[in-house]
Tab-separated table of C-alpha atoms in Angstrom:
chain	number	residue	atom	x	y	z
A	96	MET	CA	22.261	-51.572	89.772
A	97	TRP	CA	20.436	-54.736	89.487
A	98	GLY	CA	21.760	-55.286	86.126
A	99	ALA	CA	25.079	-54.682	87.504
A	100	ALA	CA	24.747	-57.332	90.148
A	101	ALA	CA	23.246	-59.904	87.806
A	102	ASP	CA	26.655	-59.260	86.055
A	103	LEU	CA	28.824	-59.828	88.671
A	104	ALA	CA	26.799	-62.772	90.018
A	105	ALA	CA	27.080	-64.315	86.483
A	106	GLY	CA	30.897	-63.762	86.441
A	107	LEU	CA	31.305	-65.372	89.718
A	108	GLU	CA	29.471	-68.136	88.654
A	109	SER	CA	31.400	-68.624	85.596
A	110	THR	CA	34.448	-68.412	87.382
A	111	VAL	CA	33.403	-71.019	90.178
A	112	LEU	CA	32.305	-73.485	87.236
A	113	GLY	CA	35.763	-73.097	85.585
A	114	VAL	CA	37.834	-73.691	88.408
A	115	ALA	CA	35.427	-76.808	89.378
A	116	GLY	CA	35.963	-77.907	85.899
A	117	SER	CA	39.515	-77.477	85.858
A	118	ILE	CA	39.688	-79.572	88.999
A	119	ALA	CA	37.468	-82.127	87.900
A	120	GLY	CA	39.849	-82.698	84.656
A	121	ALA	CA	43.036	-82.693	86.562
A	122	SER	CA	44.838	-85.877	87.406
A	123	ALA	CA	43.511	-87.220	90.817
A	124	GLY	CA	46.577	-89.040	91.536
A	125	TRP	CA	49.010	-86.125	90.726
A	126	LEU	CA	46.582	-83.739	92.650
A	127	ALA	CA	46.862	-86.028	95.900
A	128	LEU	CA	50.626	-86.560	95.845
A	129	GLY	CA	50.921	-82.988	95.280
A	130	VAL	CA	48.594	-82.131	98.366
A	131	ILE	CA	50.630	-84.645	100.516
A	132	LEU	CA	54.053	-83.227	99.446
A	133	HIS	CA	52.595	-79.570	100.407
A	134	LEU	CA	51.432	-80.762	103.851
A	135	SER	CA	54.974	-82.554	104.325
A	136	ASN	CA	56.497	-78.895	103.466
A	137	GLN	CA	54.544	-77.413	105.996
A	138	LEU	CA	55.674	-80.025	108.501
A	139	ALA	CA	59.070	-79.503	107.710
A	140	ARG	CA	58.991	-75.856	107.982
A	141	GLY	CA	57.123	-76.167	111.488
A	142	ARG	CA	59.924	-78.602	112.501
A	143	GLY	CA	62.145	-75.569	112.167
A	144	TRP	CA	59.853	-73.510	114.094
A	145	TYR	CA	59.762	-76.000	117.051
A	146	ALA	CA	63.591	-75.470	117.322
A	147	VAL	CA	63.185	-71.683	117.713
A	148	VAL	CA	60.399	-72.069	119.870
A	149	ARG	CA	62.654	-74.402	122.334
A	150	ARG	CA	65.487	-72.137	122.219
A	151	ALA	CA	63.134	-69.349	123.427
A	152	CYS	CA	61.508	-71.509	126.158
A	153	PRO	CA	63.877	-73.627	127.758
A	154	ASP	CA	61.797	-73.982	130.789
A	155	ALA	CA	58.833	-75.665	129.138
A	156	PRO	CA	59.728	-79.159	129.202
A	157	ASP	CA	56.047	-80.277	128.576
A	158	LEU	CA	55.982	-78.736	125.364
A	159	ARG	CA	55.765	-81.131	122.666
A	160	ARG	CA	56.949	-81.249	118.956
A	161	ASN	CA	53.459	-82.671	117.648
A	162	ASP	CA	51.662	-79.948	119.226
A	163	VAL	CA	53.899	-77.181	117.695
A	164	LEU	CA	53.851	-78.809	114.417
A	165	ALA	CA	50.056	-79.002	114.507
A	166	VAL	CA	49.691	-75.435	115.370
A	167	TRP	CA	52.015	-74.388	112.558
A	168	VAL	CA	49.867	-76.326	109.637
A	169	ALA	CA	46.872	-74.644	111.312
A	170	GLY	CA	48.430	-71.413	110.814
A	171	ALA	CA	49.176	-72.065	107.128
A	172	GLY	CA	45.785	-73.209	106.420
A	173	ALA	CA	44.188	-70.303	108.066
A	174	GLY	CA	46.889	-68.182	106.108
A	175	GLY	CA	45.189	-69.349	102.866
A	176	VAL	CA	41.991	-67.456	103.800
A	177	VAL	CA	42.878	-64.471	106.034
A	178	SER	CA	46.534	-63.872	104.977
A	179	ALA	CA	49.792	-65.101	106.024
A	180	ARG	CA	49.662	-62.596	108.747
A	181	GLY	CA	46.459	-63.925	109.925
A	182	GLY	CA	48.088	-67.326	110.177
A	183	ASP	CA	50.683	-66.048	112.257
A	184	ALA	CA	48.148	-64.667	114.702
A	185	LEU	CA	46.503	-67.942	114.928
A	186	ARG	CA	49.557	-69.604	115.666
A	187	ILE	CA	50.168	-67.228	118.522
A	188	VAL	CA	46.871	-67.875	120.027
A	189	LEU	CA	47.108	-71.692	119.797
A	190	LEU	CA	50.495	-71.993	121.137
A	191	SER	CA	49.877	-69.473	123.953
A	192	ARG	CA	47.423	-71.936	125.169
A	193	ARG	CA	50.427	-74.317	125.520
A	194	LEU	CA	52.756	-71.857	126.980
A	195	PRO	CA	50.910	-70.010	129.595
A	196	GLY	CA	52.657	-66.716	131.098
A	197	ARG	CA	54.865	-66.203	127.867
A	198	GLY	CA	52.878	-63.727	126.489
A	199	PRO	CA	52.236	-63.002	122.485
A	200	ALA	CA	55.616	-60.718	122.207
A	201	LEU	CA	57.786	-63.795	123.006
A	202	LEU	CA	55.761	-65.899	120.506
A	203	THR	CA	55.724	-63.196	117.893
A	204	GLY	CA	59.587	-63.023	118.180
A	205	THR	CA	59.972	-66.590	117.572
A	206	LEU	CA	57.928	-66.268	114.234
A	207	VAL	CA	60.337	-63.463	113.430
A	208	ALA	CA	63.531	-65.425	114.135
A	209	GLU	CA	62.129	-68.374	111.759
A	210	GLY	CA	61.103	-65.846	109.417
A	211	ALA	CA	64.755	-64.587	109.127
A	212	GLY	CA	66.078	-67.683	107.823
A	213	ASP	CA	63.287	-68.460	105.307
A	214	THR	CA	63.751	-65.051	104.061
A	215	LEU	CA	67.491	-65.720	103.446
A	216	LEU	CA	66.709	-68.804	101.614
A	217	GLY	CA	64.175	-66.874	99.546
A	218	VAL	CA	66.207	-64.110	98.599
A	219	THR	CA	68.842	-66.533	97.647
A	220	LEU	CA	66.577	-68.515	95.472
A	221	LEU	CA	65.135	-65.699	93.730
A	222	GLY	CA	68.479	-64.646	92.956
A	223	VAL	CA	69.516	-67.788	91.257
A	224	THR	CA	66.220	-67.570	89.536
A	225	LEU	CA	66.750	-64.559	87.993
A	226	ALA	CA	70.323	-65.029	87.106
A	227	LEU	CA	68.985	-67.946	85.268
A	228	GLY	CA	66.734	-65.853	83.128
A	229	VAL	CA	63.469	-67.327	84.901
A	230	GLY	CA	60.716	-64.693	85.819
A	231	PRO	CA	60.315	-60.928	85.163
A	232	ARG	CA	63.250	-58.730	84.588
A	233	VAL	CA	63.868	-56.380	87.530
A	234	GLY	CA	65.092	-52.841	87.116
A	235	ILE	CA	66.023	-50.531	89.854
A	236	ASP	CA	64.289	-47.004	90.194
A	237	THR	CA	66.986	-44.958	91.541
A	238	SER	CA	64.351	-42.088	91.797
A	239	SER	CA	62.604	-43.604	94.690
A	240	LEU	CA	65.926	-44.113	96.614
A	241	PRO	CA	65.454	-40.669	98.660
A	242	TRP	CA	62.119	-41.586	99.536
A	243	LEU	CA	63.156	-45.076	100.960
A	244	LEU	CA	66.009	-43.707	102.737
A	245	GLY	CA	63.755	-40.774	104.205
A	246	GLY	CA	61.166	-43.376	105.415
A	247	ALA	CA	63.781	-45.617	107.110
A	248	ALA	CA	65.129	-42.424	108.987
A	249	LEU	CA	61.659	-41.607	110.169
A	250	LEU	CA	61.334	-45.549	111.093
A	251	THR	CA	64.231	-45.129	113.178
A	252	VAL	CA	63.457	-41.949	115.079
A	253	ALA	CA	60.051	-43.458	115.714
A	254	GLY	CA	61.303	-46.568	117.154
A	255	ALA	CA	63.851	-44.645	119.356
A	256	LEU	CA	61.206	-42.622	120.740
A	257	LEU	CA	58.643	-45.160	121.051
A	258	TRP	CA	61.160	-47.166	123.077
A	259	ARG	CA	61.228	-44.504	125.859
A	260	TRP	CA	57.612	-45.888	126.629
A	261	ALA	CA	57.700	-48.591	129.145
A	262	PRO	CA	54.977	-50.779	127.754
A	263	ALA	CA	56.708	-50.654	124.404
A	264	ARG	CA	60.113	-51.705	126.189
A	265	ARG	CA	58.271	-54.614	127.772
A	266	VAL	CA	57.009	-55.867	124.168
A	267	GLY	CA	60.459	-55.413	122.799
A	268	SER	CA	61.890	-57.408	125.489
A	269	GLY	CA	59.503	-60.157	124.653
A	270	LEU	CA	60.379	-59.891	121.175
A	271	GLY	CA	64.012	-60.082	121.821
A	272	ARG	CA	63.628	-63.545	124.086
A	273	GLY	CA	61.781	-64.858	121.369
A	274	CYS	CA	64.419	-64.216	118.764
A	275	ALA	CA	66.927	-65.921	121.187
A	276	ALA	CA	67.803	-68.607	118.399
A	277	LEU	CA	69.427	-65.812	116.409
A	278	GLU	CA	71.918	-65.222	119.078
A	279	ALA	CA	73.444	-68.713	118.185
A	280	PRO	CA	73.967	-68.591	114.301
A	281	GLY	CA	75.767	-71.956	114.320
A	282	ALA	CA	72.918	-73.765	116.254
A	283	TYR	CA	70.259	-71.905	113.992
A	284	ALA	CA	72.276	-72.976	110.752
A	285	ARG	CA	72.035	-76.669	112.129
A	286	GLY	CA	68.841	-76.783	113.610
A	287	VAL	CA	66.736	-74.405	111.309
A	288	LEU	CA	67.848	-73.712	107.960
A	289	PRO	CA	67.797	-77.483	107.126
A	290	TRP	CA	64.272	-77.695	107.988
A	291	GLN	CA	63.592	-74.726	105.837
A	292	ALA	CA	65.751	-75.959	102.962
A	293	ALA	CA	63.791	-79.142	103.057
A	294	SER	CA	60.615	-77.087	103.097
A	295	ARG	CA	61.584	-75.203	99.898
A	296	LEU	CA	62.397	-78.767	98.346
A	297	LEU	CA	59.191	-80.386	99.204
A	298	ARG	CA	57.088	-77.162	98.129
A	299	ALA	CA	59.069	-77.375	94.568
A	300	VAL	CA	58.369	-80.833	94.097
A	301	ALA	CA	54.607	-80.396	95.138
A	302	LEU	CA	54.330	-77.795	92.445
A	303	ALA	CA	55.899	-80.332	89.902
A	304	CYS	CA	53.094	-82.756	90.803
A	305	PHE	CA	50.552	-79.715	90.506
A	306	LEU	CA	51.570	-78.959	86.882
A	307	LEU	CA	51.572	-82.625	86.005
A	308	ALA	CA	48.304	-82.815	87.218
A	309	PHE	CA	47.126	-80.337	84.632
A	310	GLY	CA	48.790	-81.615	82.041
A	311	LEU	CA	51.354	-78.897	82.093
A	312	PRO	CA	55.249	-79.312	81.577
A	313	ALA	CA	56.999	-79.802	84.844
A	314	THR	CA	60.542	-78.738	84.106
A	315	PRO	CA	62.843	-77.045	86.934
A	316	ALA	CA	62.357	-73.640	85.204
A	317	ALA	CA	58.743	-74.023	85.232
A	318	VAL	CA	58.671	-74.951	88.937
A	319	LEU	CA	60.664	-71.959	89.600
A	320	LEU	CA	58.593	-69.419	87.493
A	321	VAL	CA	55.610	-70.891	89.362
A	322	MET	CA	57.365	-70.110	92.823
A	323	VAL	CA	58.212	-66.385	91.643
A	324	ALA	CA	54.624	-66.008	90.468
A	325	GLN	CA	53.368	-67.221	93.816
A	326	ALA	CA	55.768	-64.937	95.603
A	327	GLY	CA	55.006	-62.079	93.487
A	328	GLY	CA	51.340	-62.336	94.100
A	329	ARG	CA	51.630	-62.310	97.437
A	330	LEU	CA	52.937	-58.735	97.271
A	331	VAL	CA	49.429	-57.472	96.295
A	332	PRO	CA	47.071	-57.105	99.219
A	333	LEU	CA	44.062	-57.416	97.381
A	334	ALA	CA	42.933	-61.148	96.446
A	335	PRO	CA	41.553	-60.735	92.857
A	336	VAL	CA	44.405	-58.331	91.887
A	337	SER	CA	47.090	-60.649	93.460
A	338	VAL	CA	45.752	-63.845	91.492
A	339	GLY	CA	45.711	-61.617	88.401
A	340	ALA	CA	49.436	-60.473	89.180
A	341	SER	CA	50.457	-64.257	89.438
A	342	VAL	CA	48.698	-65.319	86.412
A	343	GLY	CA	50.033	-62.438	84.448
A	344	MET	CA	53.709	-63.331	85.111
A	345	LEU	CA	53.031	-66.801	84.642
A	346	ALA	CA	51.293	-66.332	81.117
A	347	ALA	CA	54.377	-63.820	80.237
A	348	GLY	CA	57.082	-66.186	81.149
A	349	PHE	CA	55.955	-69.993	80.855
A	350	GLY	CA	55.858	-70.169	77.338
A	351	PRO	CA	59.397	-68.843	76.497
A	352	ILE	CA	61.133	-70.932	79.308
A	353	THR	CA	59.276	-74.254	78.806
A	354	GLY	CA	59.404	-74.052	74.806
A	355	THR	CA	55.432	-74.876	74.354
A	356	THR	CA	52.260	-72.692	73.916
A	357	VAL	CA	50.008	-72.667	76.788
A	358	SER	CA	46.808	-70.141	76.773
A	359	THR	CA	46.353	-67.784	79.617
A	360	GLU	CA	43.213	-69.746	80.338
A	361	THR	CA	45.079	-72.927	81.014
A	362	LEU	CA	47.463	-71.358	83.239
A	363	ALA	CA	44.772	-69.452	85.201
A	364	ALA	CA	42.643	-72.735	85.612
A	365	PHE	CA	46.087	-74.211	87.046
A	366	PHE	CA	46.851	-71.346	89.316
A	367	LEU	CA	43.178	-71.037	90.796
A	368	GLY	CA	42.690	-74.921	90.908
A	369	THR	CA	45.824	-75.500	92.653
A	370	SER	CA	45.033	-72.658	95.162
A	371	THR	CA	41.621	-74.015	95.649
A	372	VAL	CA	42.615	-77.645	96.309
A	373	LEU	CA	45.508	-76.250	98.764
A	374	THR	CA	42.989	-73.609	100.228
A	375	LEU	CA	40.351	-76.601	101.085
A	376	ALA	CA	42.951	-79.015	102.411
A	377	GLY	CA	44.338	-76.304	104.553
A	378	VAL	CA	41.185	-74.952	106.010
A	379	ALA	CA	39.838	-78.628	106.742
A	380	LEU	CA	43.443	-79.057	108.845
A	381	ALA	CA	43.151	-75.818	110.471
A	382	ALA	CA	39.652	-76.653	111.605
A	383	ALA	CA	40.720	-80.029	112.990
A	384	VAL	CA	43.670	-78.397	114.958
A	385	VAL	CA	41.565	-75.575	116.289
A	386	LEU	CA	38.854	-78.085	117.495
A	387	ARG	CA	41.282	-80.374	119.333
A	388	GLU	CA	43.127	-77.476	120.966
A	389	THR	CA	39.707	-76.192	121.933
A	390	ARG	CA	38.616	-79.537	123.202
A	391	ALA	CA	42.108	-79.946	125.197
A	392	GLY	CA	41.329	-76.365	126.817
A	393	VAL	CA	38.058	-77.559	128.032
A	394	ARG	CA	39.470	-80.751	129.328
A	395	GLU	CA	42.045	-78.597	131.334
A	396	THR	CA	39.690	-75.992	132.828
A	397	ALA	CA	37.014	-78.296	133.659
A	398	PRO	CA	36.442	-78.615	137.423
A	399	SER	CA	37.418	-81.524	139.200
A	400	PRO	CA	34.555	-83.643	140.636
A	401	PRO	CA	34.132	-83.207	144.444
A	402	VAL	CA	35.593	-85.782	146.710
A	403	ILE	CA	32.908	-87.312	148.858
A	404	ARG	CA	34.408	-88.352	152.137
A	405	THR	CA	32.473	-91.305	154.028
């Protein structure tokens, strides 16, 4: 048992040293520019969420845009450690302090409404990427179609039965109010989608900077492949397996689409190094925002000093 533990510790140490070495050997200038562009990508995405929140909460004139942007960035930073859903939970907790009485269901609905547009852009981008021959070939297994249809039918029946429960109806009503932005597709297309498209573009440019930082070709096809690999890895819930899946997709397609020979170790160093840098930056920003919101809450709840009458 102790031998296995020692081997595991040695493997972890080797991985950490390898990531640290890859980051140390990367171009600091390109890394810094990539981090700045990545943060700009999050700010653009947060600006779209702000439009959704304003639509869902028209009776909150005191809600400031910068507060919503800070909350979005904090959720993105936390999501790098506790998963995207954990980042969304942090967003709900932090923003609910700025919107008392709205309830978590409404704020969850705003995230659903914002995610609808981003999913649409993501599917469109994936379709273009696959049409260009970048990324893995996708096959459709029709044998699983009956199971998928059956699962969808069970979810529909369960939702209909659950809707008969009064607390579930209240939650559903809150979610519906949070999704108010989807009731006006034209306004959504003008006020939300452009920010999400800008976010995607900034993210692509940031990835190009990271590729250059690690001495890799930063062609449009290479950037698209990295984006597909990142998205594919997120489908796997376990972090080590997720990283392995992403690196495997990169290793399988990077050489053919760039016309270069790049080792799997180099691609793994790029992927882990980039993820580590962004995680550290995101956690630092998330901690700063949480600390600021905590101090703001303390100031708001602190009792006023007694008035001494003479």
